[in-house]
């Protein structure tokens, strides 16, 4: 389970400037759908609506057939995991940061998640660093390492629904590829909504939706979109 449906969703932050003008798509349980489009197209707005930071003005968003307006914040947060663009970490141990969202997790589970996110060795070989994540006593983590912490956290939480919001866009190319591999691993078998600037990062998604001017301009698999001559936002 974990099927997400956007049904004719309309939304505006300001009444006179609509951002989403009737968006309908489905992310079937266990599948991945990517939203691409130029900056300002409304991609992140979709994820904010899914978390109910804002509510749709008309239409509906459902998870497994339940309108999210009828779901408690608590269960919504439990159901959805997100790997954001820039991971802000708590100034606390790596374990604390990974365990956040699942405080009941055992030491062993935390370590396993860290290993899957490829920071397991890091935990073991740099014992000093983890008393303070950042700051004088601690280790300053790179952008890629922070992303791995976010990924480990998500692996541990194991939510049925996953949002990857431009999760690799702040990274250099080499790191981006490594993180992408970890993200592919996390999203395997989960309902995943990927928000991306570039088509090249969403090749593996089951469907790609191109958002433009508040509407779905194109949709299809990567190979299908690549055959379009024009009207496609791609780099
Ligand atoms: P994207 O993620 O595709 O870059 P966003 O969903 O972040 O786009 O934003 C879509 C549009 O909505 C942009 O023009 C942005 O400036 C505007 N916007 C985003 N958040 C707010 C807000 N809280 N209040 C008003 N306008 C907003
Ligand atoms: P993201 O993590 O996707 O960048 P942000 O919340 O930082 O999301 O905002 C995305 C876009 O929306 C940015 O362009 C930002 O300037 C714009 N935005 C955010 N909040 C507001 C707001 N209150 N009024 C106008 N624009 C906003």
Tab-separated table of N, CA, C and O in Angstrom, residues 22-104:
chain	number	residue	atom	x	y	z
A	22	UNK	N	-4.973	22.349	-11.680
A	22	UNK	CA	-5.688	21.128	-12.059
A	22	UNK	C	-4.697	20.025	-12.370
A	22	UNK	O	-4.446	19.706	-13.534
A	23	UNK	N	-4.100	19.481	-11.326
A	23	UNK	CA	-3.056	18.472	-11.470
A	23	UNK	C	-3.614	17.119	-11.031
A	23	UNK	O	-4.108	16.975	-9.913
A	24	UNK	N	-3.555	16.136	-11.935
A	24	UNK	CA	-4.000	14.788	-11.599
A	24	UNK	C	-2.930	13.787	-11.973
A	24	UNK	O	-2.453	13.780	-13.114
A	25	UNK	N	-2.522	13.004	-11.015
A	25	UNK	CA	-1.628	11.886	-11.304
A	25	UNK	C	-1.668	10.919	-10.143
A	25	UNK	O	-2.192	11.229	-9.066
A	26	UNK	N	-1.138	9.737	-10.400
A	26	UNK	CA	-1.140	8.715	-9.367
A	26	UNK	C	0.266	8.148	-9.247
A	26	UNK	O	0.969	7.979	-10.235
A	27	UNK	N	0.671	7.893	-8.017
A	27	UNK	CA	1.885	7.114	-7.794
A	27	UNK	C	1.411	5.775	-7.229
A	27	UNK	O	1.051	5.699	-6.055
A	28	UNK	N	1.355	4.740	-8.061
A	28	UNK	CA	0.870	3.453	-7.557
A	28	UNK	C	1.811	2.921	-6.470
A	28	UNK	O	3.003	3.229	-6.477
A	29	UNK	N	1.263	2.168	-5.563
A	29	UNK	CA	2.044	1.623	-4.451
A	29	UNK	C	3.314	0.962	-4.974
A	29	UNK	O	3.285	0.173	-5.912
A	30	UNK	N	4.431	1.336	-4.381
A	30	UNK	CA	5.705	0.727	-4.729
A	30	UNK	C	6.359	1.276	-5.986
A	30	UNK	O	7.468	0.887	-6.327
A	31	UNK	N	5.681	2.180	-6.684
A	31	UNK	CA	6.245	2.754	-7.911
A	31	UNK	C	6.852	4.121	-7.636
A	31	UNK	O	6.626	4.709	-6.578
A	32	UNK	N	7.600	4.611	-8.616
A	32	UNK	CA	8.193	5.935	-8.458
A	32	UNK	C	7.759	6.848	-9.584
A	32	UNK	O	7.745	6.450	-10.750
A	33	UNK	N	7.379	8.043	-9.216
A	33	UNK	CA	7.002	9.054	-10.198
A	33	UNK	C	7.851	10.289	-9.939
A	33	UNK	O	8.037	10.698	-8.789
A	34	UNK	N	8.379	10.850	-11.017
A	34	UNK	CA	9.202	12.050	-10.894
A	34	UNK	C	8.431	13.258	-11.389
A	34	UNK	O	7.699	13.184	-12.379
A	35	UNK	N	8.596	14.359	-10.686
A	35	UNK	CA	8.041	15.636	-11.120
A	35	UNK	C	9.228	16.492	-11.538
A	35	UNK	O	10.116	16.751	-10.730
A	36	UNK	N	9.265	16.885	-12.794
A	36	UNK	CA	10.323	17.791	-13.227
A	36	UNK	C	9.686	19.051	-13.808
A	36	UNK	O	8.512	19.053	-14.179
A	37	UNK	N	10.479	20.091	-13.870
A	37	UNK	CA	9.967	21.348	-14.396
A	37	UNK	C	10.861	22.472	-13.951
A	37	UNK	O	11.673	22.290	-13.047
A	38	UNK	N	10.716	23.623	-14.594
A	38	UNK	CA	11.593	24.742	-14.253
A	38	UNK	C	11.369	25.212	-12.825
A	38	UNK	O	10.345	24.918	-12.220
A	39	UNK	N	12.325	25.944	-12.322
A	39	UNK	CA	12.234	26.511	-10.988
A	39	UNK	C	10.980	27.382	-10.906
A	39	UNK	O	10.686	28.147	-11.817
A	40	UNK	N	10.227	27.212	-9.834
A	40	UNK	CA	9.008	27.994	-9.658
A	40	UNK	C	7.770	27.347	-10.248
A	40	UNK	O	6.673	27.889	-10.156
A	41	UNK	N	7.930	26.173	-10.855
A	41	UNK	CA	6.798	25.501	-11.504
A	41	UNK	C	5.765	24.976	-10.502
A	41	UNK	O	4.623	24.715	-10.876
A	42	UNK	N	6.193	24.794	-9.271
A	42	UNK	CA	5.250	24.296	-8.270
A	42	UNK	C	5.570	22.895	-7.787
A	42	UNK	O	4.759	22.258	-7.119
A	43	UNK	N	6.778	22.427	-8.082
A	43	UNK	CA	7.171	21.062	-7.708
A	43	UNK	C	7.184	20.879	-6.185
A	43	UNK	O	6.577	19.950	-5.666
A	44	UNK	N	7.884	21.778	-5.505
A	44	UNK	CA	7.955	21.647	-4.042
A	44	UNK	C	6.592	21.880	-3.407
A	44	UNK	O	6.294	21.320	-2.351
A	45	UNK	N	5.784	22.689	-4.057
A	45	UNK	CA	4.429	22.922	-3.545
A	45	UNK	C	3.674	21.601	-3.443
A	45	UNK	O	2.946	21.369	-2.473
A	46	UNK	N	3.871	20.724	-4.430
A	46	UNK	CA	3.213	19.412	-4.379
A	46	UNK	C	3.581	18.660	-3.104
A	46	UNK	O	2.718	18.060	-2.461
A	47	UNK	N	4.861	18.713	-2.730
A	47	UNK	CA	5.261	17.985	-1.520
A	47	UNK	C	4.741	18.679	-0.263
A	47	UNK	O	4.370	18.029	0.705
A	48	UNK	N	4.667	20.015	-0.301
A	48	UNK	CA	4.103	20.726	0.861
A	48	UNK	C	2.626	20.392	1.036
A	48	UNK	O	2.126	20.318	2.153
A	49	UNK	N	1.928	20.204	-0.086
A	49	UNK	CA	0.502	19.843	-0.005
A	49	UNK	C	0.352	18.430	0.547
A	49	UNK	O	-0.555	18.155	1.331
A	50	UNK	N	1.265	17.558	0.133
A	50	UNK	CA	1.201	16.169	0.592
A	50	UNK	C	1.420	16.084	2.105
A	50	UNK	O	0.824	15.260	2.791
A	51	UNK	N	2.275	16.960	2.621
A	51	UNK	CA	2.507	17.022	4.066
A	51	UNK	C	1.449	17.869	4.786
A	51	UNK	O	1.493	18.001	6.003
A	52	UNK	N	0.579	18.497	4.021
A	52	UNK	CA	-0.453	19.394	4.569
A	52	UNK	C	0.123	20.620	5.276
A	52	UNK	O	-0.451	21.094	6.262
A	53	UNK	N	1.259	21.118	4.780
A	53	UNK	CA	1.672	22.452	5.216
A	53	UNK	C	0.631	23.446	4.714
A	53	UNK	O	0.406	24.486	5.310
A	54	UNK	N	0.035	23.099	3.586
A	54	UNK	CA	-1.082	23.849	3.022
A	54	UNK	C	-2.116	22.832	2.572
A	54	UNK	O	-1.775	21.683	2.333
A	55	UNK	N	-3.358	23.296	2.433
A	55	UNK	CA	-4.392	22.418	1.897
A	55	UNK	C	-4.757	22.835	0.477
A	55	UNK	O	-4.679	24.024	0.130
A	56	UNK	N	-5.175	21.869	-0.309
A	56	UNK	CA	-5.590	22.151	-1.687
A	56	UNK	C	-6.807	23.078	-1.657
A	56	UNK	O	-7.579	23.066	-0.693
A	57	UNK	N	-6.946	23.887	-2.705
A	57	UNK	CA	-8.124	24.757	-2.754
A	57	UNK	C	-9.308	24.035	-3.379
A	57	UNK	O	-10.443	24.251	-2.992
A	58	UNK	N	-9.025	23.187	-4.355
A	58	UNK	CA	-10.064	22.260	-4.807
A	58	UNK	C	-9.381	21.015	-5.322
A	58	UNK	O	-8.176	21.005	-5.530
A	59	UNK	N	-10.165	19.968	-5.512
A	59	UNK	CA	-9.581	18.674	-5.813
A	59	UNK	C	-9.208	17.986	-4.514
A	59	UNK	O	-9.619	18.443	-3.430
A	60	UNK	N	-8.435	16.925	-4.613
A	60	UNK	CA	-8.094	16.171	-3.400
A	60	UNK	C	-6.780	15.426	-3.571
A	60	UNK	O	-6.355	15.121	-4.694
A	61	UNK	N	-6.157	15.159	-2.454
A	61	UNK	CA	-4.988	14.275	-2.425
A	61	UNK	C	-5.359	13.107	-1.524
A	61	UNK	O	-5.850	13.309	-0.407
A	62	UNK	N	-5.151	11.904	-2.038
A	62	UNK	CA	-5.477	10.729	-1.227
A	62	UNK	C	-4.262	9.819	-1.098
A	62	UNK	O	-3.403	9.767	-1.980
A	63	UNK	N	-4.196	9.138	0.032
A	63	UNK	CA	-3.226	8.062	0.222
A	63	UNK	C	-4.037	6.810	0.531
A	63	UNK	O	-4.841	6.818	1.477
A	64	UNK	N	-3.862	5.802	-0.277
A	64	UNK	CA	-4.659	4.577	-0.158
A	64	UNK	C	-6.153	4.877	-0.081
A	64	UNK	O	-6.889	4.266	0.701
A	65	UNK	N	-6.572	5.845	-0.867
A	65	UNK	CA	-7.996	6.149	-0.950
A	65	UNK	C	-8.519	7.067	0.144
A	65	UNK	O	-9.663	7.493	0.096
A	66	UNK	N	-7.671	7.387	1.126
A	66	UNK	CA	-8.120	8.280	2.191
A	66	UNK	C	-7.692	9.706	1.876
A	66	UNK	O	-6.503	9.960	1.676
A	67	UNK	N	-8.663	10.596	1.846
A	67	UNK	CA	-8.355	12.015	1.689
A	67	UNK	C	-7.437	12.432	2.839
A	67	UNK	O	-7.760	12.189	4.005
A	68	UNK	N	-6.303	13.039	2.504
A	68	UNK	CA	-5.345	13.359	3.579
A	68	UNK	C	-5.889	14.394	4.563
A	68	UNK	O	-5.368	14.535	5.658
A	69	UNK	N	-6.964	15.085	4.178
A	69	UNK	CA	-7.583	16.027	5.127
A	69	UNK	C	-8.268	15.292	6.282
A	69	UNK	O	-8.585	15.878	7.295
A	70	UNK	N	-8.501	13.984	6.075
A	70	UNK	CA	-9.138	13.192	7.133
A	70	UNK	C	-8.138	12.332	7.899
A	70	UNK	O	-8.520	11.481	8.686
A	71	UNK	N	-6.862	12.571	7.627
A	71	UNK	CA	-5.822	11.773	8.282
A	71	UNK	C	-5.152	12.657	9.329
A	71	UNK	O	-4.936	13.842	9.084
A	72	UNK	N	-4.827	12.125	10.483
A	72	UNK	CA	-4.182	12.949	11.507
A	72	UNK	C	-2.757	13.295	11.073
A	72	UNK	O	-2.121	12.547	10.322
A	73	UNK	N	-2.266	14.431	11.542
A	73	UNK	CA	-0.897	14.849	11.243
A	73	UNK	C	0.086	13.748	11.650
A	73	UNK	O	1.048	13.473	10.958
A	74	UNK	N	-0.214	13.138	12.774
A	74	UNK	CA	0.684	12.121	13.305
A	74	UNK	C	0.825	10.942	12.331
A	74	UNK	O	1.938	10.512	12.028
A	75	UNK	N	-0.303	10.451	11.840
A	75	UNK	CA	-0.185	9.301	10.943
A	75	UNK	C	0.329	9.711	9.570
A	75	UNK	O	1.000	8.939	8.886
A	76	UNK	N	0.039	10.961	9.173
A	76	UNK	CA	0.575	11.456	7.908
A	76	UNK	C	2.106	11.500	7.973
A	76	UNK	O	2.806	11.066	7.064
A	77	UNK	N	2.609	12.016	9.085
A	77	UNK	CA	4.057	12.103	9.267
A	77	UNK	C	4.717	10.734	9.379
A	77	UNK	O	5.851	10.545	8.972
A	78	UNK	N	3.967	9.808	9.963
A	78	UNK	CA	4.503	8.449	10.076
A	78	UNK	C	4.555	7.777	8.702
A	78	UNK	O	5.442	6.973	8.423
A	79	UNK	N	3.597	8.129	7.849
A	79	UNK	CA	3.487	7.447	6.548
A	79	UNK	C	4.480	7.975	5.525
A	79	UNK	O	4.843	7.262	4.586
A	80	UNK	N	4.897	9.233	5.685
A	80	UNK	CA	5.720	9.865	4.655
A	80	UNK	C	7.123	10.151	5.179
A	80	UNK	O	7.282	10.728	6.248
A	81	UNK	N	8.110	9.746	4.419
A	81	UNK	CA	9.492	10.093	4.722
A	81	UNK	C	10.011	11.014	3.643
A	81	UNK	O	9.589	10.922	2.498
A	82	UNK	N	10.895	11.907	4.023
A	82	UNK	CA	11.398	12.839	3.013
A	82	UNK	C	12.904	12.990	3.121
A	82	UNK	O	13.443	13.112	4.219
A	83	UNK	N	13.564	12.956	1.983
A	83	UNK	CA	14.971	13.325	1.921
A	83	UNK	C	15.016	14.683	1.222
A	83	UNK	O	14.726	14.785	0.035
A	84	UNK	N	15.300	15.740	1.978
A	84	UNK	CA	15.229	17.085	1.412
A	84	UNK	C	16.493	17.464	0.653
A	84	UNK	O	17.482	16.737	0.643
A	85	UNK	N	16.427	18.616	0.034
A	85	UNK	CA	17.529	19.160	-0.755
A	85	UNK	C	18.740	19.435	0.129
A	85	UNK	O	19.848	19.034	-0.183
A	86	UNK	N	18.492	20.158	1.203
A	86	UNK	CA	19.567	20.449	2.144
A	86	UNK	C	19.168	19.857	3.476
A	86	UNK	O	18.148	20.229	4.029
A	87	UNK	N	19.963	18.946	3.957
A	87	UNK	CA	19.648	18.302	5.212
A	87	UNK	C	20.185	19.134	6.364
A	87	UNK	O	21.370	19.413	6.429
A	88	UNK	N	19.302	19.550	7.221
A	88	UNK	CA	19.724	20.271	8.419
A	88	UNK	C	19.764	19.258	9.555
A	88	UNK	O	18.771	18.600	9.840
A	89	UNK	N	20.922	19.126	10.157
A	89	UNK	CA	21.075	18.115	11.209
A	89	UNK	C	20.986	18.747	12.586
A	89	UNK	O	21.328	19.918	12.768
A	90	UNK	N	20.538	17.960	13.527
A	90	UNK	CA	20.551	18.403	14.911
A	90	UNK	C	21.985	18.363	15.398
A	90	UNK	O	22.757	17.483	15.007
A	91	UNK	N	22.330	19.303	16.254
A	91	UNK	CA	23.677	19.337	16.793
A	91	UNK	C	23.775	18.282	17.895
A	91	UNK	O	23.774	18.577	19.082
A	92	UNK	N	23.833	17.060	17.453
A	92	UNK	CA	23.828	15.936	18.387
A	92	UNK	C	24.539	14.778	17.695
A	92	UNK	O	25.048	14.929	16.598
A	93	UNK	N	24.561	13.648	18.339
A	93	UNK	CA	25.285	12.512	17.763
A	93	UNK	C	24.685	12.073	16.445
A	93	UNK	O	23.520	12.330	16.147
A	94	UNK	N	25.496	11.393	15.682
A	94	UNK	CA	25.031	10.841	14.416
A	94	UNK	C	23.875	9.881	14.678
A	94	UNK	O	22.865	9.889	13.977
A	95	UNK	N	24.021	9.078	15.727
A	95	UNK	CA	22.975	8.112	16.066
A	95	UNK	C	21.657	8.821	16.382
A	95	UNK	O	20.595	8.399	15.933
A	96	UNK	N	21.744	9.912	17.122
A	96	UNK	CA	20.530	10.675	17.447
A	96	UNK	C	19.864	11.148	16.162
A	96	UNK	O	18.644	11.036	15.986
A	97	UNK	N	20.685	11.665	15.266
A	97	UNK	CA	20.157	12.185	14.012
A	97	UNK	C	19.514	11.095	13.162
A	97	UNK	O	18.514	11.329	12.503
A	98	UNK	N	20.104	9.922	13.182
A	98	UNK	CA	19.556	8.829	12.392
A	98	UNK	C	18.287	8.280	13.050
A	98	UNK	O	17.311	7.963	12.391
A	99	UNK	N	18.316	8.266	14.374
A	99	UNK	CA	17.198	7.675	15.113
A	99	UNK	C	15.969	8.585	15.136
A	99	UNK	O	14.860	8.128	15.390
A	100	UNK	N	16.189	9.857	14.866
A	100	UNK	CA	15.100	10.818	14.880
A	100	UNK	C	13.966	10.326	13.968
A	100	UNK	O	14.193	10.015	12.817
A	101	UNK	N	12.790	10.249	14.468
A	101	UNK	CA	11.674	9.729	13.672
A	101	UNK	C	11.347	8.307	14.066
A	101	UNK	O	10.254	7.814	13.821
A	102	UNK	N	12.324	7.629	14.685
A	102	UNK	CA	12.046	6.292	15.214
A	102	UNK	C	12.848	6.087	16.492
A	102	UNK	O	13.813	5.312	16.526
A	103	UNK	N	12.475	6.808	17.544
A	103	UNK	CA	13.246	6.792	18.788
A	103	UNK	C	13.370	5.402	19.412
A	103	UNK	O	14.295	5.157	20.193
A	104	UNK	N	12.469	4.505	19.048
A	104	UNK	CA	12.480	3.155	19.617
A	104	UNK	C	13.571	2.263	19.010
A	104	UNK	O	13.834	1.179	19.522
